[in-house]
Amino acid sequence: MNQYFHSIRIDTEKCDGRMKCMRICPTEAIRVRKGKAMIIEEKCIDCGECINVCPHNAIIPLTDPFGELAKFRHTVAIPSPALYAQFGREILPDKILDGIKKLGFDDAFDLAFTCGEVSFAVQEYLREYNGPKPLISIACPTIVRLIQVRYPNLIDQIIPIEIPRELASREIKKKKSNQLGLKEKEIGTFYLTPCPAKMISIRQPAEKGRSHLDGAISISDIYGPLLSAMEGTEKRSYRKALENICILGIGWAMAGGICRTLRLKNSLAVSGLSEVIKVFNDIERGKLRNIDFIEAYSCPQGCVGGSLAVENLYVSYNKILKLIETLEYEKIKACPDIREVRQLYSQKYFFMEGKLEPRPLKPLDKDLGKAIKKRKEKETLYNTLPKWDCGICGSPTCLAFAEDIVTGEAKLDDCIFNVPQRLQELSQELMVLLDKSSFFHLIRSNRKKETKKES
Amino acid sequence: MENENEFSLQFEIKGSNFGNAGRVSTEIKEILQEIGINPSIIRRAAIATYEAEMNIVMYANRGTLSLNVTPEELLIRLDDEGPGIKDIDMAMQEGFSTATDEMREMGFGAGMGLPNIKKNADKFTISSIFGKGTSLEIVFNLDQAEQK
């Protein structure tokens, strides 16, 4: 069943079943069967944690190769603002965009400006909204999927404003096709991504609509070529380059950037999946109702911590932070005009085309009575297990193993702690069998005679 | 006796154990999701269970939570050994609270706990012996037609 597209694939040749991925997976979506890791598709939220821990690089993020560019007559790169954080302090977005154009793209688009527009749109939405709080940012596709799968109740609290890269691509295609006299489909737009999760949001958007982007290229793939391409670019004044940066937009590269640049009072920024889960649990319990807005990212420190980023995440986080501080200090505001944004907002320009639907996990059974019965079986089984969560059975925890047995995915014999007991049972069965054989009695009586003689 | 379409589980809750507070209600939420209870009922049950769990953590020495699910209803029963409630009618009023300043600092003690449990439950009963402890019964009707 390929109901869900995922941005990661396991190379079974390289995988030797070390279970590191299984143990780290926050949604318990990985099992190791017959010595190879496998992903349970409905549980996977594409966070990429498994990619980082695999000792054999057997988990491969699926991004697009450079060759995809040849399919289009005109190509535009749309780098994630996290790319701006990958190089030293002196290298500003202008230089990076120039470098990208030398790599074979016809144009490179500064997404930070669109991010700035979306920040303003988010502000408008927060002002108008009066439903249950807090509202949650849509920026991280893994977080959106986490909510769809594990927190379906919170789905209406996700701000339904389109992500900047989609808006940007929509606009680029419209504009360029007019300018160049090309059809929209002849223009290829490629996102330069810090994480594989952006790939699924392009191939299979969470809201079941269609993406305006044509592909995603990993920042780690482009890093080396880009570094050498930038060497030859003409030098511009640092101050001038600084004046082109939209402060609202570059904040999107790091956790807390949106809250900080919009100066939101009652907002939280959370990053790292396990931390986000803690916060979402609190929201579900009815706490945090006094918080207006939550910016949540699956990767630590936000997009700069993506698994396809190159620079150390604390260094890149710091670069964005310092850049924001400098722009604040210098009072540089190369941002969109808020009146224009408000007008577009009232025309519904920013809203998502589709609707986000929950994607809750399948229950143990469709029939409530049977599901209850199976849950009870799971508990009974669980109580017979050692509860050490050793994982040798191929399931991440004893509780998950009990569930896998109930759903028929695993056998009790897979548990290594059952082996001594099984051996004992087998030896008893063997004794019974031997007892029945006349040959065995003959041997035993002979042996008794011999021991008597000796004594 | 428990029949085969009935699932029960007990949880221990320790008083003053703020570090682990909320663990039981999260576990219960996960069980209800596995069984496939309607999400809107899970949402209400999660809030009610959390409030009740926090009441034990904040006020009692210890307590037990018993979960009981049948295809007809979800019953959550809490029994604690604690100070008990002197005036139940008073405690059921919104805004009434005996929380200490420390608890209020942590965002609790708005006097919404018991009324909030009642508001979210389909049936709610409370009994208490002052100086001994408090028992709550929180019931949710499970309409099988809504099963997804």
XYZ file of C-alpha atoms in Angstrom, chain B residues 10-144:
135
model
C -5.318 1.065 37.097
C -2.800 3.856 37.526
C -1.156 5.126 40.694
C -0.840 8.865 41.150
C 1.528 10.307 43.771
C 0.781 13.554 45.552
C 3.210 16.464 45.022
C 4.914 14.652 42.163
C 4.867 17.597 39.780
C 7.699 16.241 37.657
C 5.560 13.374 36.415
C 2.247 15.194 36.464
C 0.185 14.628 33.349
C 1.779 11.289 32.487
C -1.331 9.288 33.334
C -3.658 11.436 31.258
C -1.286 11.169 28.297
C -1.202 7.381 28.645
C -4.983 7.259 28.774
C -5.262 9.438 25.701
C -2.975 7.050 23.811
C -5.055 4.034 24.856
C -8.262 5.730 23.718
C -6.639 6.554 20.366
C -5.578 2.931 19.898
C -9.095 1.764 20.600
C -10.373 4.290 18.098
C -12.635 6.381 20.309
C -14.115 9.420 18.571
C -11.527 12.279 18.625
C -13.930 14.807 20.142
C -14.593 12.445 23.068
C -10.832 11.896 23.443
C -10.343 15.645 23.590
C -12.907 16.040 26.373
C -11.622 12.980 28.227
C -8.023 14.227 28.016
C -8.927 17.564 29.581
C -11.079 16.019 32.339
C -8.491 13.357 33.185
C -5.703 15.892 33.322
C -7.630 18.195 35.669
C -8.515 15.273 37.937
C -4.933 13.975 37.902
C -3.617 17.423 38.784
C -6.070 17.713 41.678
C -4.509 14.598 43.212
C -0.964 15.808 42.524
C -1.694 19.186 44.072
C -3.824 18.310 47.078
C -3.715 14.603 47.967
C -1.077 12.243 49.367
C -1.798 9.559 46.822
C -4.548 8.283 44.609
C -5.572 5.743 42.009
C -7.145 6.247 38.636
C -9.163 3.386 37.170
C -9.958 3.335 33.511
C -12.818 1.171 32.318
C -13.919 0.993 28.687
C -16.817 -0.923 27.186
C -18.414 -0.350 23.777
C -21.116 1.644 25.588
C -19.191 3.884 27.935
C -15.871 5.147 29.140
C -15.615 5.379 32.907
C -12.761 7.088 34.707
C -12.799 6.726 38.461
C -10.417 8.495 40.814
C -10.017 7.767 44.500
C -7.551 9.672 46.606
C -6.266 9.748 50.132
C -6.134 13.402 50.919
C -7.690 16.303 52.774
C -11.143 15.790 51.283
C -13.484 18.625 50.385
C -15.367 20.429 53.115
C -18.079 21.960 50.969
C -18.586 20.254 47.612
C -21.114 22.810 46.344
C -18.603 25.538 46.974
C -15.808 23.594 45.257
C -17.973 23.132 42.184
C -18.296 26.890 41.695
C -16.133 28.441 39.020
C -13.428 30.599 40.505
C -13.435 28.970 43.925
C -10.043 27.557 44.843
C -8.005 26.582 47.857
C -4.763 26.584 45.861
C -1.651 28.033 47.455
C 0.278 30.907 45.931
C 2.908 28.477 44.641
C 0.277 26.499 42.744
C -1.125 29.706 41.266
C 2.381 30.682 40.200
C 2.465 27.474 38.181
C -0.761 28.409 36.420
C -3.044 26.206 38.500
C -5.648 27.094 41.060
C -7.885 29.247 38.881
C -10.834 27.496 40.497
C -11.778 25.886 37.206
C -10.713 22.289 37.914
C -13.877 20.554 39.097
C -16.292 22.701 37.047
C -14.139 22.011 34.000
C -14.278 18.245 34.593
C -18.055 18.429 34.922
C -18.367 20.552 31.792
C -16.403 18.057 29.713
C -18.002 14.854 31.074
C -21.301 13.306 30.058
C -21.897 12.253 33.648
C -20.003 13.371 36.719
C -20.330 12.362 40.361
C -18.223 13.442 43.290
C -18.155 12.301 46.880
C -15.794 13.239 49.643
C -15.147 12.605 53.293
C -13.506 15.595 54.889
C -10.117 14.636 56.254
C -10.038 11.301 54.400
C -10.278 11.686 50.672
C -12.271 12.340 47.539
C -13.732 10.116 44.817
C -14.746 11.162 41.327
C -16.602 9.271 38.638
C -16.325 10.694 35.149
C -18.385 9.041 32.419
C -18.399 9.504 28.652
C -21.016 7.892 26.442
C -19.530 6.050 23.491
C -21.833 6.093 20.535
C -20.816 3.179 18.369
